[in-house]
Amino acid sequence: RQDAERKAEEEKEAAILMQVEERRKEDEARAAEEEVERLKREEEVRVQHENERQVEKDKEEELVAKMEQIERENAERLKREKEEADQFKQAEEERKEHGARAARLKQEEEETARQDAERKAEEEKEAAILMQ
């Protein structure tokens, strides 16, 4: 009877030990799964942060490119405006020179006409004297 009780007790202890061992294995498996999930989440977060950094970097590069384009366009516009101002200034100078030339020619024509009138008056005076 004692042997049977001892055997029953040993079987009971063996069953308990097997249950403990089974729980330990389940706990280890669950801990391993949780570790895998944690590592996956960490990797997802790392990839997300990396993607966000790349998006920010791309945005910054795009803004820099836009700013450079605007600077080039402004430089071209300023160059065009300077060329136009220079052309306007040159045309204004030419207009002034033309006006001055025209005024000189008019003055010369008036002087010539005055001299012609004086000469004609002198000739008429001489003709009148000769007629007397």
PDB file of C-alpha atoms in Angstrom:
ATOM      1  CA  ARG A   1       0.000   0.000   0.000  1.00  0.00           C
ATOM      2  CA  GLN A   2       2.803   2.382   0.886  1.00  0.00           C
ATOM      3  CA  ASP A   3       4.481   1.510  -2.380  1.00  0.00           C
ATOM      4  CA  ALA A   4       1.268   2.286  -4.202  1.00  0.00           C
ATOM      5  CA  GLU A   5       0.918   5.575  -2.318  1.00  0.00           C
ATOM      6  CA  ARG A   6       4.552   6.449  -2.992  1.00  0.00           C
ATOM      7  CA  LYS A   7       4.140   5.518  -6.630  1.00  0.00           C
ATOM      8  CA  ALA A   8       0.939   7.583  -6.817  1.00  0.00           C
ATOM      9  CA  GLU A   9       2.766  10.468  -5.084  1.00  0.00           C
ATOM     10  CA  GLU A  10       5.702  10.156  -7.489  1.00  0.00           C
ATOM     11  CA  GLU A  11       3.344  10.082 -10.475  1.00  0.00           C
ATOM     12  CA  LYS A  12       1.546  13.118  -9.062  1.00  0.00           C
ATOM     13  CA  GLU A  13       4.893  14.927  -8.609  1.00  0.00           C
ATOM     14  CA  ALA A  14       5.976  13.849 -12.097  1.00  0.00           C
ATOM     15  CA  ALA A  15       2.700  15.171 -13.522  1.00  0.00           C
ATOM     16  CA  ILE A  16       3.208  18.455 -11.640  1.00  0.00           C
ATOM     17  CA  LEU A  17       6.812  18.663 -12.888  1.00  0.00           C
ATOM     18  CA  MET A  18       5.623  18.004 -16.438  1.00  0.00           C
ATOM     19  CA  GLN A  19       3.001  20.737 -16.102  1.00  0.00           C
ATOM     20  CA  VAL A  20       5.617  23.122 -14.703  1.00  0.00           C
ATOM     21  CA  GLU A  21       7.985  22.234 -17.536  1.00  0.00           C
ATOM     22  CA  GLU A  22       5.175  22.668 -20.078  1.00  0.00           C
ATOM     23  CA  ARG A  23       4.272  26.089 -18.617  1.00  0.00           C
ATOM     24  CA  ARG A  24       7.939  27.083 -18.668  1.00  0.00           C
ATOM     25  CA  LYS A  25       8.170  26.125 -22.345  1.00  0.00           C
ATOM     26  CA  GLU A  26       4.940  28.011 -23.099  1.00  0.00           C
ATOM     27  CA  ASP A  27       6.248  31.043 -21.203  1.00  0.00           C
ATOM     28  CA  GLU A  28       9.525  30.883 -23.149  1.00  0.00           C
ATOM     29  CA  ALA A  29       7.641  30.559 -26.442  1.00  0.00           C
ATOM     30  CA  ARG A  30       5.372  33.479 -25.509  1.00  0.00           C
ATOM     31  CA  ALA A  31       8.419  35.535 -24.415  1.00  0.00           C
ATOM     32  CA  ALA A  32      10.143  34.702 -27.727  1.00  0.00           C
ATOM     33  CA  GLU A  33       7.014  35.732 -29.690  1.00  0.00           C
ATOM     34  CA  GLU A  34       6.781  38.942 -27.685  1.00  0.00           C
ATOM     35  CA  GLU A  35      10.459  39.647 -28.367  1.00  0.00           C
ATOM     36  CA  VAL A  36       9.902  39.046 -32.095  1.00  0.00           C
ATOM     37  CA  GLU A  37       6.893  41.401 -32.045  1.00  0.00           C
ATOM     38  CA  ARG A  38       8.875  44.017 -30.113  1.00  0.00           C
ATOM     39  CA  LEU A  39      11.738  43.790 -32.616  1.00  0.00           C
ATOM     40  CA  LYS A  40       9.248  44.074 -35.502  1.00  0.00           C
ATOM     41  CA  ARG A  41       7.689  47.189 -33.930  1.00  0.00           C
ATOM     42  CA  GLU A  42      11.119  48.698 -33.347  1.00  0.00           C
ATOM     43  CA  GLU A  43      12.054  48.036 -36.981  1.00  0.00           C
ATOM     44  CA  GLU A  44       8.758  49.526 -38.186  1.00  0.00           C
ATOM     45  CA  VAL A  45       9.363  52.644 -36.070  1.00  0.00           C
ATOM     46  CA  ARG A  46      12.965  52.869 -37.319  1.00  0.00           C
ATOM     47  CA  VAL A  47      11.827  52.520 -40.953  1.00  0.00           C
ATOM     48  CA  GLN A  48       9.039  55.072 -40.399  1.00  0.00           C
ATOM     49  CA  HIS A  49      11.493  57.563 -38.884  1.00  0.00           C
ATOM     50  CA  GLU A  50      13.928  56.941 -41.721  1.00  0.00           C
ATOM     51  CA  ASN A  51      11.131  57.518 -44.261  1.00  0.00           C
ATOM     52  CA  GLU A  52      10.069  60.703 -42.470  1.00  0.00           C
ATOM     53  CA  ARG A  53      13.672  61.944 -42.480  1.00  0.00           C
ATOM     54  CA  GLN A  54      13.924  61.167 -46.201  1.00  0.00           C
ATOM     55  CA  VAL A  55      10.650  63.004 -46.877  1.00  0.00           C
ATOM     56  CA  GLU A  56      11.962  66.026 -44.941  1.00  0.00           C
ATOM     57  CA  LYS A  57      15.268  65.846 -46.788  1.00  0.00           C
ATOM     58  CA  ASP A  58      13.419  65.652 -50.133  1.00  0.00           C
ATOM     59  CA  LYS A  59      11.245  68.633 -49.163  1.00  0.00           C
ATOM     60  CA  GLU A  60      14.319  70.620 -48.157  1.00  0.00           C
ATOM     61  CA  GLU A  61      16.087  69.767 -51.423  1.00  0.00           C
ATOM     62  CA  GLU A  62      12.955  70.765 -53.350  1.00  0.00           C
ATOM     63  CA  LEU A  63      12.794  74.090 -51.498  1.00  0.00           C
ATOM     64  CA  VAL A  64      16.486  74.732 -52.130  1.00  0.00           C
ATOM     65  CA  ALA A  65      15.978  73.962 -55.830  1.00  0.00           C
ATOM     66  CA  LYS A  66      12.981  76.328 -55.955  1.00  0.00           C
ATOM     67  CA  MET A  67      14.969  79.070 -54.221  1.00  0.00           C
ATOM     68  CA  GLU A  68      17.872  78.598 -56.640  1.00  0.00           C
ATOM     69  CA  GLN A  69      15.436  78.734 -59.586  1.00  0.00           C
ATOM     70  CA  ILE A  70      13.904  81.949 -58.227  1.00  0.00           C
ATOM     71  CA  GLU A  71      17.384  83.429 -57.756  1.00  0.00           C
ATOM     72  CA  ARG A  72      18.296  82.507 -61.365  1.00  0.00           C
ATOM     73  CA  GLU A  73      15.033  84.001 -62.654  1.00  0.00           C
ATOM     74  CA  ASN A  74      15.592  87.174 -60.606  1.00  0.00           C
ATOM     75  CA  ALA A  75      19.150  87.474 -61.890  1.00  0.00           C
ATOM     76  CA  GLU A  76      17.930  87.032 -65.486  1.00  0.00           C
ATOM     77  CA  ARG A  77      15.133  89.575 -64.918  1.00  0.00           C
ATOM     78  CA  LEU A  78      17.576  92.077 -63.398  1.00  0.00           C
ATOM     79  CA  LYS A  79      19.938  91.547 -66.323  1.00  0.00           C
ATOM     80  CA  ARG A  80      17.076  92.106 -68.797  1.00  0.00           C
ATOM     81  CA  GLU A  81      15.916  95.202 -66.929  1.00  0.00           C
ATOM     82  CA  LYS A  82      19.470  96.585 -66.921  1.00  0.00           C
ATOM     83  CA  GLU A  83      19.807  95.901 -70.658  1.00  0.00           C
ATOM     84  CA  GLU A  84      16.447  97.603 -71.272  1.00  0.00           C
ATOM     85  CA  ALA A  85      17.482 100.578 -69.118  1.00  0.00           C
ATOM     86  CA  ASP A  86      20.799 100.783 -71.005  1.00  0.00           C
ATOM     87  CA  GLN A  87      18.941 100.633 -74.340  1.00  0.00           C
ATOM     88  CA  PHE A  88      16.517 103.304 -73.172  1.00  0.00           C
ATOM     89  CA  LYS A  89      19.404 105.473 -71.997  1.00  0.00           C
ATOM     90  CA  GLN A  90      21.181 104.996 -75.332  1.00  0.00           C
ATOM     91  CA  ALA A  91      17.997 105.837 -77.265  1.00  0.00           C
ATOM     92  CA  GLU A  92      17.527 108.926 -75.083  1.00  0.00           C
ATOM     93  CA  GLU A  93      21.119 110.004 -75.804  1.00  0.00           C
ATOM     94  CA  GLU A  94      20.580 109.433 -79.533  1.00  0.00           C
ATOM     95  CA  ARG A  95      17.337 111.450 -79.371  1.00  0.00           C
ATOM     96  CA  LYS A  96      19.134 114.291 -77.601  1.00  0.00           C
ATOM     97  CA  GLU A  97      21.976 114.174 -80.142  1.00  0.00           C
ATOM     98  CA  HIS A  98      19.463 114.153 -82.996  1.00  0.00           C
ATOM     99  CA  GLY A  99      17.627 117.095 -81.417  1.00  0.00           C
ATOM    100  CA  ALA A 100      20.885 118.997 -81.013  1.00  0.00           C
ATOM    101  CA  ARG A 101      21.870 118.212 -84.627  1.00  0.00           C
ATOM    102  CA  ALA A 102      18.437 119.305 -85.840  1.00  0.00           C
ATOM    103  CA  ALA A 103      18.732 122.551 -83.832  1.00  0.00           C
ATOM    104  CA  ARG A 104      22.226 123.206 -85.281  1.00  0.00           C
ATOM    105  CA  LEU A 105      20.977 122.524 -88.823  1.00  0.00           C
ATOM    106  CA  LYS A 106      18.007 124.845 -88.275  1.00  0.00           C
ATOM    107  CA  GLN A 107      20.333 127.507 -86.885  1.00  0.00           C
ATOM    108  CA  GLU A 108      22.670 127.052 -89.865  1.00  0.00           C
ATOM    109  CA  GLU A 109      19.715 127.268 -92.274  1.00  0.00           C
ATOM    110  CA  GLU A 110      18.482 130.448 -90.551  1.00  0.00           C
ATOM    111  CA  GLU A 111      22.018 131.905 -90.697  1.00  0.00           C
ATOM    112  CA  THR A 112      22.298 130.994 -94.361  1.00  0.00           C
ATOM    113  CA  ALA A 113      18.855 132.504 -95.058  1.00  0.00           C
ATOM    114  CA  ARG A 114      19.843 135.682 -93.142  1.00  0.00           C
ATOM    115  CA  GLN A 115      23.117 135.901 -95.102  1.00  0.00           C
ATOM    116  CA  ASP A 116      21.231 135.314 -98.360  1.00  0.00           C
ATOM    117  CA  ALA A 117      18.743 138.044 -97.411  1.00  0.00           C
ATOM    118  CA  GLU A 118      21.597 140.436 -96.542  1.00  0.00           C
ATOM    119  CA  ARG A 119      23.379 139.623 -99.799  1.00  0.00           C
ATOM    120  CA  LYS A 120      20.148 140.100-101.764  1.00  0.00           C
ATOM    121  CA  ALA A 121      19.485 143.395-100.010  1.00  0.00           C
ATOM    122  CA  GLU A 122      23.056 144.497-100.778  1.00  0.00           C
ATOM    123  CA  GLU A 123      22.659 143.432-104.412  1.00  0.00           C
ATOM    124  CA  GLU A 124      19.337 145.312-104.681  1.00  0.00           C
ATOM    125  CA  LYS A 125      20.960 148.344-103.095  1.00  0.00           C
ATOM    126  CA  GLU A 126      23.848 148.167-105.571  1.00  0.00           C
ATOM    127  CA  ALA A 127      21.379 147.662-108.425  1.00  0.00           C
ATOM    128  CA  ALA A 128      19.410 150.713-107.277  1.00  0.00           C
ATOM    129  CA  ILE A 129      22.598 152.759-107.140  1.00  0.00           C
ATOM    130  CA  LEU A 130      23.584 151.572-110.629  1.00  0.00           C
ATOM    131  CA  MET A 131      20.120 152.423-111.936  1.00  0.00           C
ATOM    132  CA  GLN A 132      20.434 156.010-110.795  1.00  0.00           C
TER     133      GLN A 132
END
